[in-house]
């Protein structure tokens, strides 16, 4: 299989239908929260287009990463949070997730951030492996933080210093 031509760019409002489809298909009980239900919109006041990067593979929208400050505190402004990353099923295993993480690092550095941080469910082993391959370290573990489908699930805290 040949590698796709991957381009990462800023999200645009017109990306919403493709991103919503990716989002609806990507999140499972192993990677998300069933109680949130199926999303009916991708962008909203808390998650506008400008906090997203979009990956295109061979010209088609293939995934996104959502980047936002982790808090509004001045003491924490050096940290940028990853609040979602999803890749279309057809594009998985082709470098799209890695391209999004690399682009997130470039954006964070360009805006003066020194660290990227994220939370990932312990059951989302594919995502954990992706983050570790890209230099994210396990910084903390919230044991049995959630109950998803009658099963306790750990919440893993991960981060990457950019200097």
PDB file of C-alpha atoms in Angstrom:
ATOM      1  CA  UNK A   1       0.000   0.000   0.000  1.00  0.00           C
ATOM      2  CA  UNK A   2       1.363   3.425  -0.859  1.00  0.00           C
ATOM      3  CA  UNK A   3       1.511   6.214   1.705  1.00  0.00           C
ATOM      4  CA  UNK A   4      -1.045   8.965   1.136  1.00  0.00           C
ATOM      5  CA  UNK A   5      -0.095  12.534   0.399  1.00  0.00           C
ATOM      6  CA  UNK A   6      -0.949  14.086   3.794  1.00  0.00           C
ATOM      7  CA  UNK A   7      -1.488  17.821   4.226  1.00  0.00           C
ATOM      8  CA  UNK A   8      -2.366  19.383   7.580  1.00  0.00           C
ATOM      9  CA  UNK A   9      -4.085  22.755   7.549  1.00  0.00           C
ATOM     10  CA  UNK A  10      -6.280  24.997   9.669  1.00  0.00           C
ATOM     11  CA  UNK A  11      -9.900  23.878   9.911  1.00  0.00           C
ATOM     12  CA  UNK A  12     -12.580  25.751   8.010  1.00  0.00           C
ATOM     13  CA  UNK A  13     -16.298  26.000   8.754  1.00  0.00           C
ATOM     14  CA  UNK A  14     -17.063  24.082   5.568  1.00  0.00           C
ATOM     15  CA  UNK A  15     -15.146  21.061   6.960  1.00  0.00           C
ATOM     16  CA  UNK A  16     -17.914  20.454   9.478  1.00  0.00           C
ATOM     17  CA  UNK A  17     -19.834  17.681   7.642  1.00  0.00           C
ATOM     18  CA  UNK A  18     -16.711  15.561   7.072  1.00  0.00           C
ATOM     19  CA  UNK A  19     -15.388  16.166  10.583  1.00  0.00           C
ATOM     20  CA  UNK A  20     -18.738  15.332  12.142  1.00  0.00           C
ATOM     21  CA  UNK A  21     -18.829  12.032  10.244  1.00  0.00           C
ATOM     22  CA  UNK A  22     -15.288  11.184  11.397  1.00  0.00           C
ATOM     23  CA  UNK A  23     -16.196  12.107  14.977  1.00  0.00           C
ATOM     24  CA  UNK A  24     -19.395  10.044  14.975  1.00  0.00           C
ATOM     25  CA  UNK A  25     -17.560   6.952  13.738  1.00  0.00           C
ATOM     26  CA  UNK A  26     -14.331   7.336  15.708  1.00  0.00           C
ATOM     27  CA  UNK A  27     -15.509   7.381  19.297  1.00  0.00           C
ATOM     28  CA  UNK A  28     -16.345   4.036  20.850  1.00  0.00           C
ATOM     29  CA  UNK A  29     -16.758   2.989  24.492  1.00  0.00           C
ATOM     30  CA  UNK A  30     -13.016   2.179  24.472  1.00  0.00           C
ATOM     31  CA  UNK A  31     -12.084   5.680  23.359  1.00  0.00           C
ATOM     32  CA  UNK A  32     -14.917   7.953  24.455  1.00  0.00           C
ATOM     33  CA  UNK A  33     -17.950   8.453  26.618  1.00  0.00           C
ATOM     34  CA  UNK A  34     -21.223   6.759  25.604  1.00  0.00           C
ATOM     35  CA  UNK A  35     -23.221   9.098  27.865  1.00  0.00           C
ATOM     36  CA  UNK A  36     -22.448  11.997  25.536  1.00  0.00           C
ATOM     37  CA  UNK A  37     -24.430  10.328  22.777  1.00  0.00           C
ATOM     38  CA  UNK A  38     -23.860  10.861  19.075  1.00  0.00           C
ATOM     39  CA  UNK A  39     -22.718  14.381  18.259  1.00  0.00           C
ATOM     40  CA  UNK A  40     -24.982  16.380  15.946  1.00  0.00           C
ATOM     41  CA  UNK A  41     -22.557  19.263  15.354  1.00  0.00           C
ATOM     42  CA  UNK A  42     -18.800  19.397  15.252  1.00  0.00           C
ATOM     43  CA  UNK A  43     -18.068  23.079  15.787  1.00  0.00           C
ATOM     44  CA  UNK A  44     -19.618  25.062  18.628  1.00  0.00           C
ATOM     45  CA  UNK A  45     -18.814  28.085  20.787  1.00  0.00           C
ATOM     46  CA  UNK A  46     -16.314  26.105  22.878  1.00  0.00           C
ATOM     47  CA  UNK A  47     -14.782  24.327  19.875  1.00  0.00           C
ATOM     48  CA  UNK A  48     -14.673  26.732  16.924  1.00  0.00           C
ATOM     49  CA  UNK A  49     -12.780  25.970  13.705  1.00  0.00           C
ATOM     50  CA  UNK A  50      -9.718  27.927  14.848  1.00  0.00           C
ATOM     51  CA  UNK A  51      -8.873  25.399  17.582  1.00  0.00           C
ATOM     52  CA  UNK A  52      -8.666  22.552  15.067  1.00  0.00           C
ATOM     53  CA  UNK A  53      -6.138  21.327  12.570  1.00  0.00           C
ATOM     54  CA  UNK A  54      -7.416  19.114   9.755  1.00  0.00           C
ATOM     55  CA  UNK A  55      -5.503  16.429   7.900  1.00  0.00           C
ATOM     56  CA  UNK A  56      -6.230  15.693   4.278  1.00  0.00           C
ATOM     57  CA  UNK A  57      -5.000  12.439   2.759  1.00  0.00           C
ATOM     58  CA  UNK A  58      -4.976  12.304  -1.004  1.00  0.00           C
ATOM     59  CA  UNK A  59      -7.180  15.415  -1.046  1.00  0.00           C
ATOM     60  CA  UNK A  60      -9.916  14.110   1.293  1.00  0.00           C
ATOM     61  CA  UNK A  61     -10.514  15.154   4.911  1.00  0.00           C
ATOM     62  CA  UNK A  62      -8.987  12.331   6.934  1.00  0.00           C
ATOM     63  CA  UNK A  63      -8.795  13.529  10.531  1.00  0.00           C
ATOM     64  CA  UNK A  64      -8.464  16.335  13.022  1.00  0.00           C
ATOM     65  CA  UNK A  65      -6.789  17.414  16.226  1.00  0.00           C
ATOM     66  CA  UNK A  66      -8.391  19.843  18.687  1.00  0.00           C
ATOM     67  CA  UNK A  67      -5.975  22.158  20.517  1.00  0.00           C
ATOM     68  CA  UNK A  68      -6.927  24.524  23.335  1.00  0.00           C
ATOM     69  CA  UNK A  69      -5.388  25.999  26.473  1.00  0.00           C
ATOM     70  CA  UNK A  70      -5.789  23.569  29.356  1.00  0.00           C
ATOM     71  CA  UNK A  71      -6.876  26.392  31.690  1.00  0.00           C
ATOM     72  CA  UNK A  72      -7.389  30.157  31.564  1.00  0.00           C
ATOM     73  CA  UNK A  73      -4.709  30.720  34.210  1.00  0.00           C
ATOM     74  CA  UNK A  74      -1.709  32.841  33.235  1.00  0.00           C
ATOM     75  CA  UNK A  75       0.494  30.444  35.212  1.00  0.00           C
ATOM     76  CA  UNK A  76      -0.540  27.637  32.877  1.00  0.00           C
ATOM     77  CA  UNK A  77      -0.353  29.447  29.534  1.00  0.00           C
ATOM     78  CA  UNK A  78       2.805  27.594  28.513  1.00  0.00           C
ATOM     79  CA  UNK A  79       0.717  24.404  28.137  1.00  0.00           C
ATOM     80  CA  UNK A  80      -1.505  23.627  25.158  1.00  0.00           C
ATOM     81  CA  UNK A  81      -3.956  20.755  25.492  1.00  0.00           C
ATOM     82  CA  UNK A  82      -4.938  18.106  22.981  1.00  0.00           C
ATOM     83  CA  UNK A  83      -8.699  17.783  23.483  1.00  0.00           C
ATOM     84  CA  UNK A  84      -9.402  15.321  20.709  1.00  0.00           C
ATOM     85  CA  UNK A  85      -7.749  13.535  17.838  1.00  0.00           C
ATOM     86  CA  UNK A  86      -9.607  11.326  15.397  1.00  0.00           C
ATOM     87  CA  UNK A  87      -8.739   9.743  12.069  1.00  0.00           C
ATOM     88  CA  UNK A  88     -11.200   8.428   9.515  1.00  0.00           C
ATOM     89  CA  UNK A  89     -11.293   4.649   9.538  1.00  0.00           C
ATOM     90  CA  UNK A  90     -10.117   4.391   5.911  1.00  0.00           C
ATOM     91  CA  UNK A  91      -7.068   6.552   6.697  1.00  0.00           C
ATOM     92  CA  UNK A  92      -5.912   4.778   9.879  1.00  0.00           C
ATOM     93  CA  UNK A  93      -2.454   3.261   9.917  1.00  0.00           C
ATOM     94  CA  UNK A  94      -1.292   5.561   7.124  1.00  0.00           C
ATOM     95  CA  UNK A  95       0.451   8.303   9.120  1.00  0.00           C
ATOM     96  CA  UNK A  96      -2.449  10.730   9.499  1.00  0.00           C
ATOM     97  CA  UNK A  97      -2.442  10.722  13.316  1.00  0.00           C
ATOM     98  CA  UNK A  98       1.303  11.278  13.394  1.00  0.00           C
ATOM     99  CA  UNK A  99       1.062  14.123  10.903  1.00  0.00           C
ATOM    100  CA  UNK A 100      -1.569  15.782  13.090  1.00  0.00           C
ATOM    101  CA  UNK A 101       0.605  15.428  16.205  1.00  0.00           C
ATOM    102  CA  UNK A 102       3.622  16.865  14.354  1.00  0.00           C
ATOM    103  CA  UNK A 103       1.530  19.812  13.146  1.00  0.00           C
ATOM    104  CA  UNK A 104       0.226  20.357  16.686  1.00  0.00           C
ATOM    105  CA  UNK A 105       3.817  20.646  17.909  1.00  0.00           C
ATOM    106  CA  UNK A 106       4.615  23.210  15.233  1.00  0.00           C
ATOM    107  CA  UNK A 107       1.516  25.235  16.102  1.00  0.00           C
ATOM    108  CA  UNK A 108       2.246  25.072  19.833  1.00  0.00           C
ATOM    109  CA  UNK A 109       5.835  26.220  19.362  1.00  0.00           C
ATOM    110  CA  UNK A 110       4.778  29.025  17.009  1.00  0.00           C
ATOM    111  CA  UNK A 111       2.372  30.314  19.672  1.00  0.00           C
ATOM    112  CA  UNK A 112       4.986  30.152  22.428  1.00  0.00           C
ATOM    113  CA  UNK A 113       3.750  27.036  24.223  1.00  0.00           C
ATOM    114  CA  UNK A 114       6.371  24.809  25.822  1.00  0.00           C
ATOM    115  CA  UNK A 115       4.319  21.700  26.500  1.00  0.00           C
ATOM    116  CA  UNK A 116       1.471  19.668  25.021  1.00  0.00           C
ATOM    117  CA  UNK A 117      -0.695  17.675  27.399  1.00  0.00           C
ATOM    118  CA  UNK A 118      -3.625  15.317  27.035  1.00  0.00           C
ATOM    119  CA  UNK A 119      -5.828  12.787  28.728  1.00  0.00           C
ATOM    120  CA  UNK A 120      -6.615   9.425  27.186  1.00  0.00           C
ATOM    121  CA  UNK A 121      -8.649   6.501  28.439  1.00  0.00           C
ATOM    122  CA  UNK A 122      -6.513   3.540  29.431  1.00  0.00           C
ATOM    123  CA  UNK A 123      -8.680   1.326  27.217  1.00  0.00           C
ATOM    124  CA  UNK A 124      -7.698   3.349  24.121  1.00  0.00           C
ATOM    125  CA  UNK A 125      -4.477   1.404  23.616  1.00  0.00           C
ATOM    126  CA  UNK A 126      -4.058   2.424  19.976  1.00  0.00           C
ATOM    127  CA  UNK A 127      -4.052   6.108  20.925  1.00  0.00           C
ATOM    128  CA  UNK A 128      -1.663   5.503  23.830  1.00  0.00           C
ATOM    129  CA  UNK A 129       0.781   3.747  21.480  1.00  0.00           C
ATOM    130  CA  UNK A 130       0.526   6.613  18.964  1.00  0.00           C
ATOM    131  CA  UNK A 131       1.236   9.230  21.631  1.00  0.00           C
ATOM    132  CA  UNK A 132       4.168   7.245  23.029  1.00  0.00           C
ATOM    133  CA  UNK A 133       5.667   6.816  19.536  1.00  0.00           C
ATOM    134  CA  UNK A 134       5.553  10.610  19.234  1.00  0.00           C
ATOM    135  CA  UNK A 135       7.379  11.242  22.484  1.00  0.00           C
ATOM    136  CA  UNK A 136       4.528  11.710  24.926  1.00  0.00           C
ATOM    137  CA  UNK A 137       5.276  10.448  28.421  1.00  0.00           C
ATOM    138  CA  UNK A 138       2.877   9.048  30.987  1.00  0.00           C
ATOM    139  CA  UNK A 139       2.690  11.717  33.672  1.00  0.00           C
ATOM    140  CA  UNK A 140      -0.130  10.448  35.811  1.00  0.00           C
ATOM    141  CA  UNK A 141      -2.877   7.919  36.174  1.00  0.00           C
ATOM    142  CA  UNK A 142      -6.340   8.471  37.583  1.00  0.00           C
ATOM    143  CA  UNK A 143      -7.220   4.923  38.566  1.00  0.00           C
ATOM    144  CA  UNK A 144     -10.822   3.841  37.976  1.00  0.00           C
ATOM    145  CA  UNK A 145     -11.741   7.414  37.074  1.00  0.00           C
ATOM    146  CA  UNK A 146     -14.706   6.412  34.906  1.00  0.00           C
ATOM    147  CA  UNK A 147     -17.261   3.616  34.656  1.00  0.00           C
ATOM    148  CA  UNK A 148     -17.948   2.854  31.013  1.00  0.00           C
ATOM    149  CA  UNK A 149     -20.283   0.009  30.126  1.00  0.00           C
ATOM    150  CA  UNK A 150     -20.137  -1.310  33.714  1.00  0.00           C
ATOM    151  CA  UNK A 151     -16.337  -1.425  33.679  1.00  0.00           C
ATOM    152  CA  UNK A 152     -13.877   0.781  35.546  1.00  0.00           C
ATOM    153  CA  UNK A 153     -11.585   2.685  33.194  1.00  0.00           C
ATOM    154  CA  UNK A 154      -8.380   4.530  34.079  1.00  0.00           C
ATOM    155  CA  UNK A 155      -7.682   8.030  32.769  1.00  0.00           C
ATOM    156  CA  UNK A 156      -4.084   8.396  31.646  1.00  0.00           C
ATOM    157  CA  UNK A 157      -2.399  11.810  31.744  1.00  0.00           C
ATOM    158  CA  UNK A 158       0.308  12.296  29.125  1.00  0.00           C
ATOM    159  CA  UNK A 159       2.518  15.175  28.110  1.00  0.00           C
ATOM    160  CA  UNK A 160       5.353  16.225  25.855  1.00  0.00           C
ATOM    161  CA  UNK A 161       7.847  19.013  26.491  1.00  0.00           C
ATOM    162  CA  UNK A 162       8.665  20.950  23.344  1.00  0.00           C
ATOM    163  CA  UNK A 163      12.114  22.294  24.222  1.00  0.00           C
TER     164      UNK A 163
END
